[in-house]
Amino acid sequence: MEKGDREQTLLQVLCDLAGVQTTYRDGWGREQKVRREALTAILQSLGYPAESPKDLEASIRAAFKEKWDSVVDPVQVLPQDHPAVPLVVTFPQGREDAFFRYRLRREDGREFWGEGRLEAGIPVDGAMVDGVRYEQRLFLVSAPLPPGYHDLELFLFRSGSEESHAQSLIVAPRHAYVPESLQGHQRTWGVTGQLYGLRSQNNWGMGDFSDLKALIHWAADQGAGFVGTNPLHLLFPNDPEKCSPYAPSSRKHLQPWYLDVTAVPEFGEIQRAGAPPSFQEAENRVEELRNEPWVAYWKIWSVKRRVLEELFRHFRDHHLAKDTERAHAFRAFCREMGEDLFYYGVFHALDDHFRAQDPSLWGWPLWPEPYRDRCSHQVSHFAETHPDSLAFHQYCAWNAWEQWTACGRCSMERHLAVGIYGDLPVGVDPAGLDVWMAPRLYNGQVRLGAPPDDFNVNGQEWGVVPFFPKALQEKGYGPFIQLLRANMRVTGALRLDHVMGLTRLYWIPQGASPREGAYVHYPFHDLIQIVALESLRNRCLVVGEDLGTVPEGVREAMARKKIFGCRLVLFEKDDTGRFRHADEYPELSLASFATHDLPTLEGFWSGRDLDVRQELDLFPSEEVGKKMRTARKRDRNLLLERIAPYRTETHGAPDGVLAEGSSADEATARAAALHRHLAATPAKLVAISLEDLCGETEQVNLPGTVAEHPNWRRKLSVALEDLNENRRVHLILEAVRQGRSASDP
C-alpha cells in the first residue's frame, strides 16, 4: 500500500472510531467529501491528533483502548418492557475466575442482588490492546424496571482485592407524552411569535412576561390551544446587541430583560412609599422606547436595570433583613436551584466587575485567567466579598422564573389544550455562562452550522458550540437530562431546534468557512429515549424541528416515540414541485407556513426577501438571483392553485376569487385561504405566526447576516390591544377555526 493510501486508510479508521463522517450529502443530494484539513481540526478538537501517520496511529490506539478501559459502560439506556438488563463486563484475560456481585437499585429504592463468576458470562467480544487480551462477557440481570433512573453497582473480588464500578440505568417509556386533548383524531391550533416584538400599551419598548400573559388570554378567547414563543433563555445582559435567542449564554436560565418590572411586588411597595428618581426617569423614557421602530435593547435594559437595582435594595432591606414570607420564597428558590443559581450570580457579578474596569472584556475568555475557572480560589474569594452583587442577579433570575411560571399557570387556568410552546436551541455561545460552568462538556474549538443548501448557498455558521458526545455519556447524560427538565418545567410543549442534532451535528472548525465542516455523530438511540422519558415525566409534548437534510431513520424513530415533526407549506412539495394537498401532511406534526428563518407570507408574495438578499449581495451570482425570482413566480402560481379550493367570499376576495395582486383585500384573501388549507391538514398542531396574522413583510431573521440586517429586533405593526379590531386577523382566525372543525373540501 502506498504511503498516501495508507494515511487515508488510517484517517478513515480514526474518523469511524471517533464518529466523524468523512462524506455527506448536501442540500442538492450530491455527495461531498470533507477536506483533510477539516477532519484533522475536528479530530484534534476531540482529543485525537491527526496531522501525520504517526499521530493517526497513536490516536487510533488511544481511541481503541478507550472502548476497553471501562469495566462497565457509565450509562445504559433501555426500552420499557425489556426482558432483562444486559450487563456487559470488560476485563483482561486471566481474570475469568474473578467473583462478582451486583446490586441494582431502582429509583424507588427497591434493590436486587446477584452474583457469579466472570467465566460464566456469554462471550460477546474480545481484542488485543497494548499486548493484552481483553474480553467482554454478557450477563442477563432479571429485574422489573419501570421507566425512570436506576443504578447498578458491580463489585469484583479477586486475590483478596475488591473494586466497584457503577452504571446508570435509564429505562424509557414506549413513547413521549401526548396530552389527552390530542388523543384520537383531536387537533388544535395556536399562535407563535417573537415575545420581544410584541407591542402593547404597558411594556417598556419590548414584549415582556405580562405581554405573554395577555397574549395567552387573547389566544384562549379565540379558541387557540397553544401559544409559542422564541427561546427566552439567558443572553448577555451587559451586551444587549447579542440578541439572537438561538445563541444563548445559558439554556437553563431566563433572560431578565423579559421581566415586567412593574409587576415585581417591590415596585408597588416602593411606589406607595414615594417613587425614587429612577422610577421617574423610567416613566419619562418609556414612551420613547415604545415608539422606537426596532427593539432598542441597550436603552431598554439600561432603564430596566436601574429600576431593578432599586427594587433589589428595597427587597434586601425590607424583606431579606426582616425574614418575610417573600424572603422565604427567594431563599427556597435559591436552595432549589442550588449550584446553578449560585454560579449564575457569580458569573454576572464578575461580568459587571470586569466590564466596569474595561468595557472591551466582552466575556469570560478575556477575564484574568484565574477567573475563567469557577472552582478557583479567586472566584470563591470574589463571591465571598461581593454578596450583594451576587444576590442582585439571583433576585432578577428569581423574578423572571416567577413571572414565567405565572404565564404557564395562566395557560392552564385558561384551559389551553397544550399550553405554552417553548423552544430549545441546539447550542450555546462559547462566551456564555453554560460553557464557563462546565468547559469540558462543550467543544469550544468548533462552531455548529449547516452546509450550503438552496436557502443559504454559502452554508451557515451559527456561532454556538456543541456538547462533546463522549462527555455526555461519561456523565450518564446528566447535563442533557437537566437541560430538558429546565425547559419542560413550565411549557406544555417544547420544540427541539434542529432535532437531527440528536443523531449528528455539523461541526465547523473555528475560523473556517461553513463549507469546511463535517458531521459528528451522537448517541441517537439513547438521547431520543431520554427525551421521551422526560417528556412523559414533565407532561410536555415534544416537537422536533426536522427541516432540511434529515438522516435516514430519524423521522421514523420520532414517529415511533410520538415526537412530532415540523411541516412547512414552503417545503411540502411533491416530486413535480407542486405543493402538497392538505391530506398529505402527517398527523404527528406541527404544520405552519414558514419559520423565523424564512420569509413571511407577505414577504414571500412580494419577493421582499429576495430584494433584501440582492441588496446585501447574498446571491453568489446574478444568474442565481434571476433563477430564484423565476422559481418564486412559479411557486406563487402553484400555491394559488393549491389553496384555491379554500376561498370563500367572507375571506375578502372579490367574488371569492383568489388573485396574485397586492391589494390589502387580495392579500387577506390569500392569507385566509392558505391558513384554511393548513387547518384542514391532519396535523394535530397548526401554528399561525403573529407576523403572518399582522401581514408583516420583513423577515424576523436572515441567516448568514449579523449587523447587515436587523435580525431579532423587529416589532409587530399591530399592538396586542388592537388584534381584536384587525380585519385581517379576524378573517384568518375564522378560516383556521373552520378548517380545524371541518374535513377537507
XYZ file of C-alpha atoms in Angstrom:
745
model
C 0.000 0.000 0.000
C 1.384 3.424 -0.962
C 2.051 5.998 1.724
C -0.865 8.243 0.693
C -3.329 5.349 0.584
C -2.159 4.091 3.958
C -2.575 7.522 5.530
C -6.053 7.844 4.028
C -6.997 4.435 5.428
C -5.705 5.375 8.873
C -7.659 8.633 8.726
C -10.853 6.776 7.812
C -10.362 4.283 10.653
C -9.845 7.073 13.185
C -12.871 9.001 11.915
C -15.009 5.866 12.227
C -13.816 5.320 15.797
C -14.424 8.981 16.688
C -17.836 9.184 14.994
C -16.803 11.724 12.345
C -18.264 11.407 8.833
C -15.770 11.804 6.001
C -18.515 12.372 3.404
C -22.068 13.710 3.418
C -24.891 14.555 1.020
C -25.519 18.266 0.579
C -28.839 20.060 0.157
C -28.933 19.106 -3.521
C -28.331 15.404 -2.870
C -24.720 15.458 -4.056
C -22.058 13.582 -2.124
C -19.411 15.878 -0.693
C -16.034 14.724 0.572
C -14.798 16.503 3.694
C -11.388 18.106 3.257
C -8.426 16.646 5.118
C -7.798 19.917 6.972
C -11.331 19.971 8.368
C -11.139 16.353 9.516
C -7.776 16.970 11.177
C -9.078 20.016 13.057
C -12.244 18.241 14.225
C -10.341 15.150 15.337
C -7.874 17.361 17.202
C -10.783 19.057 18.987
C -11.945 15.601 20.102
C -8.528 14.872 21.564
C -7.162 12.823 18.654
C -4.106 14.374 16.931
C -4.184 13.506 13.224
C -1.556 15.629 11.474
C 0.746 12.761 10.481
C 0.606 8.962 10.054
C 2.371 8.687 13.412
C -0.325 10.855 15.035
C -3.048 8.796 13.380
C -1.618 5.513 14.615
C -1.277 6.812 18.182
C -4.788 8.250 18.135
C -6.268 5.026 16.772
C -4.621 3.084 19.586
C -5.941 5.596 22.131
C -9.467 5.545 20.706
C -9.468 1.766 20.536
C -8.174 1.476 24.096
C -10.972 3.725 25.397
C -13.511 1.098 24.399
C -11.822 -1.470 26.624
C -10.810 0.735 29.543
C -14.111 0.649 31.421
C -15.217 -2.493 33.225
C -18.824 -1.402 32.592
C -20.167 1.452 30.483
C -21.062 4.535 32.558
C -24.655 4.533 31.324
C -27.101 2.242 29.566
C -30.483 3.226 28.125
C -33.135 0.542 27.757
C -36.685 0.476 26.416
C -39.646 -0.241 28.642
C -40.630 -3.928 28.971
C -37.083 -5.147 28.290
C -36.894 -8.861 29.226
C -33.656 -8.436 31.204
C -30.896 -5.927 31.868
C -27.848 -6.760 29.705
C -24.779 -6.347 31.897
C -21.613 -6.365 29.772
C -18.372 -6.693 31.756
C -14.955 -5.949 30.227
C -11.827 -7.491 31.753
C -8.276 -8.569 30.793
C -7.561 -12.211 30.112
C -6.583 -14.072 33.262
C -9.360 -12.650 35.409
C -12.057 -15.078 34.273
C -12.129 -16.713 37.693
C -12.955 -13.459 39.460
C -16.078 -13.499 41.605
C -18.572 -10.671 41.270
C -21.644 -9.384 42.996
C -24.022 -6.742 41.684
C -26.601 -4.516 43.289
C -29.353 -2.999 41.152
C -31.111 -0.193 42.974
C -34.340 1.074 41.465
C -35.366 4.694 41.610
C -37.954 3.829 44.265
C -35.225 2.359 46.492
C -36.007 -1.322 45.898
C -32.841 -3.419 45.478
C -31.952 -6.587 43.566
C -28.748 -8.544 44.214
C -26.968 -11.222 42.237
C -23.562 -12.883 41.991
C -21.412 -15.187 39.889
C -18.049 -15.611 38.181
C -16.863 -13.787 35.077
C -16.132 -17.076 33.297
C -19.863 -17.902 33.384
C -20.800 -14.970 31.136
C -21.651 -15.179 27.450
C -18.605 -14.115 25.344
C -19.617 -11.184 23.132
C -16.346 -9.563 22.029
C -12.589 -9.547 22.509
C -9.498 -7.692 21.367
C -5.758 -7.282 21.849
C -4.987 -3.913 23.447
C -1.330 -2.990 24.006
C -0.381 -6.663 24.033
C -3.118 -7.661 26.480
C -6.129 -9.741 25.503
C -9.419 -8.217 26.707
C -12.794 -9.916 26.782
C -16.372 -8.759 27.096
C -18.924 -11.080 28.661
C -22.679 -10.675 28.926
C -24.829 -11.394 31.969
C -28.610 -11.067 31.934
C -29.958 -9.460 35.088
C -33.612 -10.215 35.750
C -35.264 -7.282 37.498
C -38.545 -5.473 36.772
C -37.538 -1.888 35.995
C -40.217 0.745 35.343
C -39.417 3.834 33.246
C -37.025 6.009 35.203
C -33.483 6.346 36.507
C -31.887 3.390 38.270
C -28.356 2.457 39.385
C -26.305 -0.696 39.023
C -23.121 -1.282 41.008
C -20.738 -4.135 40.195
C -18.337 -5.460 42.870
C -15.364 -7.552 41.683
C -13.396 -9.787 44.072
C -10.078 -11.457 43.239
C -6.979 -12.370 45.243
C -8.191 -10.556 48.317
C -8.876 -7.287 46.480
C -12.219 -5.610 45.851
C -13.202 -2.966 43.337
C -16.555 -1.425 42.429
C -17.898 0.016 39.185
C -21.111 1.998 38.695
C -23.520 2.204 35.790
C -26.586 4.408 35.411
C -29.595 2.544 34.012
C -32.176 4.647 32.220
C -35.421 2.944 31.235
C -37.501 4.822 28.679
C -41.269 4.640 28.112
C -42.769 3.412 24.860
C -43.365 6.939 23.655
C -43.318 10.604 24.618
C -46.206 12.483 26.199
C -49.245 13.415 24.126
C -51.972 15.262 26.066
C -55.481 13.889 26.357
C -56.691 16.831 24.280
C -54.821 15.438 21.237
C -55.734 11.770 21.564
C -57.624 10.039 18.764
C -58.475 12.423 15.944
C -58.424 15.563 18.074
C -56.448 18.534 16.752
C -55.771 22.092 17.812
C -54.106 25.283 16.627
C -52.092 28.081 18.158
C -50.235 31.316 17.556
C -46.474 31.735 17.614
C -44.317 34.821 17.668
C -41.316 36.692 18.974
C -42.012 37.859 22.518
C -39.615 40.809 22.266
C -41.549 42.073 19.213
C -44.934 42.438 20.917
C -46.257 45.972 21.111
C -48.537 46.948 23.971
C -49.673 49.998 25.901
C -47.887 48.815 29.021
C -44.491 47.404 28.048
C -41.244 49.354 28.056
C -40.376 49.079 24.384
C -40.255 45.303 24.031
C -42.591 42.432 24.828
C -42.380 41.101 28.375
C -43.882 38.339 30.516
C -47.008 40.410 31.210
C -47.498 40.753 27.459
C -47.145 36.987 27.161
C -49.914 36.529 29.729
C -52.090 38.972 27.805
C -51.382 37.067 24.587
C -52.347 33.792 26.297
C -55.660 35.310 27.417
C -56.330 36.646 23.917
C -55.427 33.335 22.263
C -57.665 31.428 24.678
C -60.548 33.759 23.816
C -60.008 32.904 20.135
C -60.097 29.153 20.819
C -56.356 28.524 20.434
C -54.717 25.522 22.069
C -51.185 26.878 22.454
C -49.040 29.998 22.366
C -45.484 29.675 21.055
C -42.546 31.977 21.712
C -38.969 32.400 20.602
C -36.403 30.939 23.045
C -36.445 33.079 26.198
C -33.114 31.851 27.546
C -30.413 33.905 29.169
C -28.452 36.011 26.685
C -25.899 38.679 27.629
C -27.479 41.457 29.723
C -24.284 43.519 29.548
C -24.138 43.132 25.773
C -27.776 43.510 24.656
C -26.909 43.698 20.978
C -26.031 39.980 21.127
C -29.739 39.363 20.851
C -30.091 36.127 18.875
C -32.293 33.848 21.001
C -30.597 30.866 19.340
C -27.140 31.759 20.672
C -27.829 31.894 24.424
C -25.411 32.268 27.289
C -27.369 29.564 29.107
C -30.188 27.247 28.106
C -31.223 26.697 31.736
C -31.896 30.294 32.816
C -34.184 33.052 31.561
C -33.286 36.412 30.047
C -34.056 39.134 32.640
C -34.956 41.784 30.086
C -38.303 39.978 29.603
C -39.225 40.981 33.154
C -42.146 43.331 33.566
C -40.528 45.370 36.323
C -43.851 46.992 37.217
C -45.222 43.532 38.074
C -42.453 42.805 40.598
C -44.075 43.198 44.059
C -41.359 45.569 45.294
C -42.261 48.038 42.527
C -45.701 48.608 44.024
C -44.311 48.767 47.557
C -41.843 51.483 46.572
C -44.430 53.442 44.606
C -46.767 53.517 47.570
C -43.928 54.863 49.701
C -42.961 57.515 47.143
C -41.246 56.804 43.814
C -37.457 57.453 43.664
C -35.768 59.356 40.792
C -35.017 56.145 38.858
C -38.760 55.493 38.595
C -39.430 58.979 37.284
C -36.604 58.663 34.756
C -38.027 55.358 33.541
C -41.501 56.844 33.219
C -40.102 59.713 31.155
C -38.370 57.329 28.723
C -40.997 54.613 28.315
C -42.960 56.375 25.583
C -39.758 56.984 23.623
C -38.814 53.301 23.917
C -42.262 52.166 22.785
C -42.022 54.411 19.728
C -38.622 53.112 18.625
C -39.080 51.396 15.220
C -36.994 48.408 16.340
C -36.361 46.948 19.772
C -33.722 49.194 21.369
C -32.164 46.576 23.617
C -29.392 48.793 25.026
C -31.742 51.591 26.006
C -34.425 49.289 27.388
C -32.075 47.241 29.545
C -30.280 50.305 30.913
C -33.633 51.662 32.133
C -34.890 48.320 33.440
C -31.638 47.540 35.223
C -31.620 50.819 37.149
C -35.153 50.158 38.346
C -34.355 46.525 39.196
C -31.384 47.651 41.291
C -33.750 49.923 43.219
C -36.184 47.039 43.677
C -33.421 44.759 44.937
C -32.222 47.278 47.520
C -35.767 47.559 48.808
C -36.117 43.762 48.856
C -32.823 43.398 50.722
C -33.710 45.989 53.359
C -37.416 45.252 53.814
C -37.662 41.520 53.131
C -34.327 39.735 53.485
C -33.383 41.749 56.550
C -36.791 41.118 58.155
C -37.113 37.482 57.083
C -40.539 37.977 55.465
C -42.551 35.388 53.553
C -41.189 36.806 50.326
C -37.659 36.369 51.655
C -38.523 32.751 52.469
C -39.707 32.241 48.879
C -36.471 33.682 47.492
C -34.312 31.505 49.730
C -36.353 28.436 48.807
C -35.746 29.200 45.122
C -32.011 29.554 45.791
C -31.950 26.189 47.560
C -33.925 24.520 44.774
C -31.668 25.869 42.025
C -28.539 25.179 44.075
C -25.144 25.461 42.429
C -26.619 26.579 39.104
C -28.104 29.736 40.618
C -25.113 30.431 42.854
C -22.726 30.490 39.895
C -25.290 32.378 37.814
C -24.891 35.177 40.353
C -21.100 34.841 40.453
C -20.791 34.888 36.659
C -22.825 38.060 36.209
C -21.237 39.810 39.174
C -17.811 39.075 37.676
C -19.005 40.326 34.301
C -20.171 43.596 35.897
C -16.856 43.898 37.753
C -14.557 43.393 34.769
C -16.614 45.428 32.302
C -16.564 48.342 34.726
C -12.753 48.176 34.548
C -12.554 47.604 30.797
C -15.672 47.527 28.554
C -13.736 45.560 25.926
C -13.716 42.469 28.190
C -16.796 41.080 26.463
C -16.799 37.613 28.023
C -15.143 35.165 30.377
C -12.491 34.045 27.824
C -10.968 37.555 28.241
C -11.152 37.714 32.035
C -7.915 37.320 34.022
C -7.032 33.646 33.879
C -7.893 32.649 37.482
C -11.471 33.837 36.964
C -12.008 31.622 33.939
C -12.170 28.648 36.304
C -15.232 28.781 38.539
C -13.523 26.462 41.045
C -10.529 28.748 41.591
C -9.691 30.338 44.924
C -10.019 33.786 43.330
C -13.602 33.120 42.213
C -14.523 31.852 45.688
C -12.973 34.930 47.287
C -14.831 37.231 44.897
C -18.145 35.548 45.739
C -17.483 35.912 49.476
C -16.631 39.602 49.181
C -19.448 40.626 46.791
C -22.603 39.087 48.306
C -24.936 41.898 47.229
C -23.763 41.734 43.618
C -24.477 38.002 43.507
C -27.821 38.386 45.256
C -28.955 41.115 42.834
C -28.559 38.837 39.838
C -30.152 35.921 41.676
C -33.053 38.233 42.529
C -33.501 39.043 38.817
C -33.395 35.342 37.932
C -35.963 34.539 40.625
C -38.403 37.193 39.454
C -38.020 36.033 35.853
C -38.903 32.465 36.890
C -41.826 33.764 38.968
C -43.289 35.655 36.002
C -42.565 32.833 33.551
C -44.230 30.340 35.890
C -47.236 32.652 36.176
C -47.547 32.548 32.374
C -47.598 28.752 32.481
C -50.190 28.820 35.236
C -52.294 31.213 33.153
C -52.233 28.811 30.184
C -53.541 26.048 32.454
C -56.226 28.213 34.056
C -57.450 29.212 30.595
C -57.572 25.520 29.651
C -55.346 25.718 26.587
C -55.220 22.244 25.046
C -51.407 22.274 25.059
C -50.246 25.435 26.841
C -47.054 27.368 26.210
C -44.974 26.067 23.306
C -41.319 26.690 24.189
C -38.175 26.456 22.092
C -34.813 24.858 22.956
C -31.793 25.996 20.877
C -29.289 23.416 19.662
C -26.190 25.046 21.168
C -24.797 27.818 23.378
C -22.497 30.796 22.944
C -18.886 29.863 23.818
C -18.504 33.043 25.902
C -21.580 32.341 27.998
C -22.498 31.004 31.416
C -23.059 27.362 30.464
C -19.576 26.953 28.984
C -17.931 28.800 31.896
C -19.762 26.472 34.294
C -18.693 23.271 32.502
C -15.997 23.902 29.858
C -15.169 20.197 29.496
C -18.736 19.480 28.398
C -18.523 21.721 25.335
C -16.252 21.759 22.317
C -15.090 25.357 22.112
C -12.805 24.629 19.141
C -15.705 24.236 16.707
C -18.933 26.020 15.837
C -22.217 24.473 14.779
C -23.771 25.206 11.424
C -25.049 23.725 8.188
C -23.543 23.048 4.763
C -24.748 25.003 1.714
C -28.320 24.498 0.510
C -30.976 26.273 -1.572
C -31.754 28.859 1.088
C -28.155 29.504 2.183
C -25.853 28.850 -0.734
C -22.760 29.725 1.313
C -23.722 27.491 4.224
C -24.323 28.655 7.791
C -22.209 29.106 10.899
C -24.404 29.683 13.955
C -21.793 30.894 16.426
C -22.699 28.257 19.020
C -20.813 25.278 20.417
C -21.959 21.678 20.989
C -21.768 19.121 23.752
C -18.938 16.601 23.467
C -20.786 13.303 22.790
C -18.368 11.328 24.960
C -18.615 13.793 27.860
C -22.397 13.377 27.870
C -22.074 9.609 28.101
C -19.420 9.767 30.815
C -21.794 11.853 32.928
C -24.680 9.442 32.407
C -26.400 12.049 30.207
C -26.998 14.129 33.343
C -26.407 17.530 31.656
C -28.839 16.645 28.852
C -31.471 15.471 31.346
C -31.107 18.645 33.427
C -31.424 20.726 30.267
C -34.698 19.056 29.295
C -36.112 19.436 32.798
C -35.302 23.141 32.954
C -37.078 23.696 29.649
C -40.095 21.476 30.347
C -40.730 22.978 33.761
C -43.360 25.468 32.558
C -44.108 24.578 28.947
C -46.837 22.257 27.701
C -44.880 21.623 24.503
C -41.210 22.032 23.644
C -39.630 22.470 20.240
C -36.203 20.873 19.866
C -34.369 23.119 17.445
C -32.552 21.062 14.800
C -33.695 17.711 16.210
C -31.253 15.978 13.853
C -28.661 17.023 16.431
C -29.745 14.016 18.479
C -28.029 11.858 15.855
C -25.434 14.146 14.224
C -24.318 17.774 14.135
C -22.357 19.701 11.525
C -19.143 20.867 13.201
C -17.114 23.675 11.625
C -13.550 24.235 12.880
C -13.307 27.661 14.488
C -12.441 30.278 11.881
C -13.193 28.014 8.904
C -15.834 28.530 6.230
C -19.195 26.756 6.685
C -18.219 24.742 3.617
C -15.322 23.251 5.604
C -17.272 21.255 8.180
C -18.129 17.629 8.866
C -20.912 15.741 10.616
C -20.169 14.267 14.035
C -22.374 11.517 15.437
C -24.272 11.483 18.731
C -25.878 8.522 20.567
C -29.294 8.951 18.935
C -30.883 5.804 20.389
C -30.080 6.941 23.926
C -30.937 10.620 23.535
C -34.321 10.156 21.877
C -35.366 7.717 24.594
C -34.341 10.193 27.296
C -36.406 12.857 25.530
C -39.419 10.524 25.670
C -38.869 9.824 29.378
C -38.554 13.478 30.383
C -41.492 14.366 28.134
C -43.698 11.876 29.970
C -42.481 12.890 33.413
C -42.976 16.581 32.757
C -46.222 16.112 30.792
C -44.673 18.056 27.937
C -45.332 17.279 24.280
C -42.198 17.377 22.092
C -41.882 18.816 18.587
C -38.658 18.055 16.719
C -37.620 20.644 14.129
C -36.782 18.195 11.337
C -36.308 20.600 8.430
C -33.509 20.434 5.892
C -31.405 17.329 5.326
C -32.752 14.647 7.677
C -30.670 11.472 8.146
C -32.348 8.199 7.316
C -34.340 6.713 10.173
C -34.742 9.899 12.225
C -38.338 10.650 11.269
C -39.299 7.001 11.655
C -37.834 6.942 15.178
C -39.620 10.192 16.019
C -42.932 8.726 14.882
C -42.419 5.600 16.994
C -41.751 7.760 20.036
C -44.655 10.124 19.212
C -42.322 13.069 18.854
C -43.980 15.484 16.450
C -42.218 16.718 13.327
C -42.474 20.103 11.574
C -44.105 20.609 8.199
C -43.878 23.915 6.346
C -46.076 24.826 3.402
C -42.992 26.269 1.700
C -41.193 22.914 1.884
C -44.078 20.492 1.375
C -43.844 19.772 -2.349
C -44.164 16.610 -4.397
C -41.677 15.365 -6.992
C -43.148 17.699 -9.619
C -42.624 20.771 -7.451
C -46.307 21.210 -6.658
C -47.413 21.993 -3.126
C -48.847 19.008 -1.313
C -52.542 18.530 -0.751
C -53.711 19.081 2.816
C -54.389 15.397 3.429
C -50.733 14.515 2.675
C -49.473 16.100 5.893
C -48.654 13.613 8.681
C -50.827 13.530 11.779
C -47.957 13.720 14.274
C -46.727 17.095 13.119
C -46.916 20.819 13.638
C -47.853 22.474 10.352
C -47.175 26.130 9.559
C -46.399 28.369 6.613
C -42.733 29.076 7.403
C -40.307 29.776 10.275
C -38.418 32.792 11.619
C -35.545 31.983 9.209
C -37.805 32.143 6.139
C -39.873 34.902 4.528
C -43.248 35.796 5.966
C -46.272 35.109 3.778
C -46.407 38.702 2.534
C -42.629 38.826 2.176
C -42.764 35.633 0.111
C -45.549 37.005 -2.066
C -43.924 40.367 -2.729
C -40.427 38.909 -3.098
C -39.185 41.230 -0.378
C -36.809 38.563 0.944
C -35.217 38.249 -2.496
C -34.871 42.028 -2.742
C -33.049 42.095 0.603
C -30.729 39.277 -0.444
C -29.874 41.159 -3.614
C -29.308 44.421 -1.706
C -26.933 42.624 0.666
C -25.153 40.786 -2.159
C -26.088 37.374 -0.742
C -26.607 35.712 -4.112
C -23.413 34.029 -5.355
C -24.146 35.382 -8.837
C -26.672 37.495 -10.697
C -27.812 34.352 -12.509
C -28.726 32.634 -9.229
C -30.813 35.657 -8.227
C -32.713 35.563 -11.517
C -33.368 31.840 -11.178
C -34.743 32.319 -7.667
C -37.104 35.054 -8.848
C -38.333 32.835 -11.676
C -38.842 29.978 -9.229
C -40.703 32.314 -6.863
C -43.162 33.352 -9.569
C -43.861 29.695 -10.329
C -44.300 28.936 -6.627
C -46.810 31.757 -6.238
C -48.915 30.369 -9.057
C -48.701 26.816 -7.713
C -49.622 27.968 -4.227
C -52.651 29.835 -5.561
C -53.659 26.641 -7.320
C -53.314 24.618 -4.117
C -55.260 26.978 -1.853
C -57.943 27.895 -4.405
C -60.456 25.322 -3.034
C -60.378 27.133 0.311
C -61.507 30.524 -0.937
C -64.755 31.941 0.402
C -66.380 35.308 -0.109
C -66.122 36.009 3.603
C -62.350 35.850 3.324
C -62.317 39.127 1.457
C -61.602 38.026 -2.123
C -63.716 39.853 -4.693
C -66.330 37.351 -5.905
C -64.497 34.695 -3.901
C -61.653 34.601 -6.455
C -58.046 34.417 -5.305
C -55.667 36.665 -7.209
C -51.942 37.351 -7.289
C -52.395 41.077 -6.697
C -51.021 43.155 -3.852
C -54.106 44.973 -2.564
C -54.994 44.538 1.101
C -58.177 42.627 0.223
C -56.323 40.265 -2.100
C -53.550 39.704 0.439
C -56.077 38.993 3.200
C -57.999 36.591 0.969
C -54.827 34.652 0.154
C -53.750 34.574 3.794
C -57.145 33.310 4.953
C -57.297 30.633 2.252
C -53.757 29.475 2.952
C -54.440 29.126 6.658
C -57.722 27.362 5.919
C -55.638 24.911 3.872
C -53.234 24.452 6.793
C -56.076 23.983 9.249
C -57.600 21.263 7.062
C -54.494 19.067 7.315
C -54.469 16.010 9.595
C -51.599 17.650 11.536
C -52.549 17.658 15.203
C -50.936 21.079 15.628
C -51.230 24.063 13.312
C -49.229 27.197 14.109
C -50.066 30.666 12.837
C -47.280 33.186 13.190
C -48.164 36.597 14.553
C -46.097 38.046 11.710
C -48.437 36.459 9.157
C -51.526 37.363 11.170
C -50.462 41.003 11.136
C -49.324 40.986 7.497
C -45.631 41.753 8.103
C -43.367 41.710 5.055
C -39.926 41.777 6.695
C -38.190 38.580 7.784
C -37.534 38.028 11.510
C -34.040 36.646 10.887
C -31.974 36.466 7.719
C -29.472 33.590 8.098
C -25.963 34.471 7.038
C -26.219 38.060 8.288
C -25.379 39.773 11.563
C -25.018 43.560 11.507
C -26.178 43.845 7.876
C -29.802 43.056 8.765
C -31.900 43.946 11.844
C -32.314 40.341 12.962
C -34.306 39.674 16.147
C -35.266 43.354 16.514
C -38.476 43.850 14.572
C -41.700 44.822 16.289
C -45.158 43.812 15.140
C -47.105 46.536 13.356
C -50.274 45.708 15.333
C -50.405 46.193 19.106
C -51.787 43.468 21.361
C -54.743 45.647 22.287
C -55.649 46.102 18.600
C -55.640 42.462 17.485
C -59.384 42.075 18.009
C -60.125 45.068 15.775
C -57.890 43.981 12.898
C -59.850 42.682 9.895
C -57.017 40.528 8.559
C -56.518 38.889 11.955
C -60.249 38.237 12.278
C -60.602 36.621 8.838
C -57.510 34.415 9.178
C -58.598 33.133 12.587
C -62.105 32.465 11.335
C -60.641 30.434 8.469
C -58.470 28.457 10.893
C -61.368 27.698 13.207
C -63.419 26.480 10.246
C -60.571 24.311 8.997
C -59.888 22.705 12.366
C -63.552 21.798 12.824
C -64.230 20.520 9.296
C -62.819 17.965 6.863
C -61.073 18.761 3.594
C -63.185 20.361 0.836
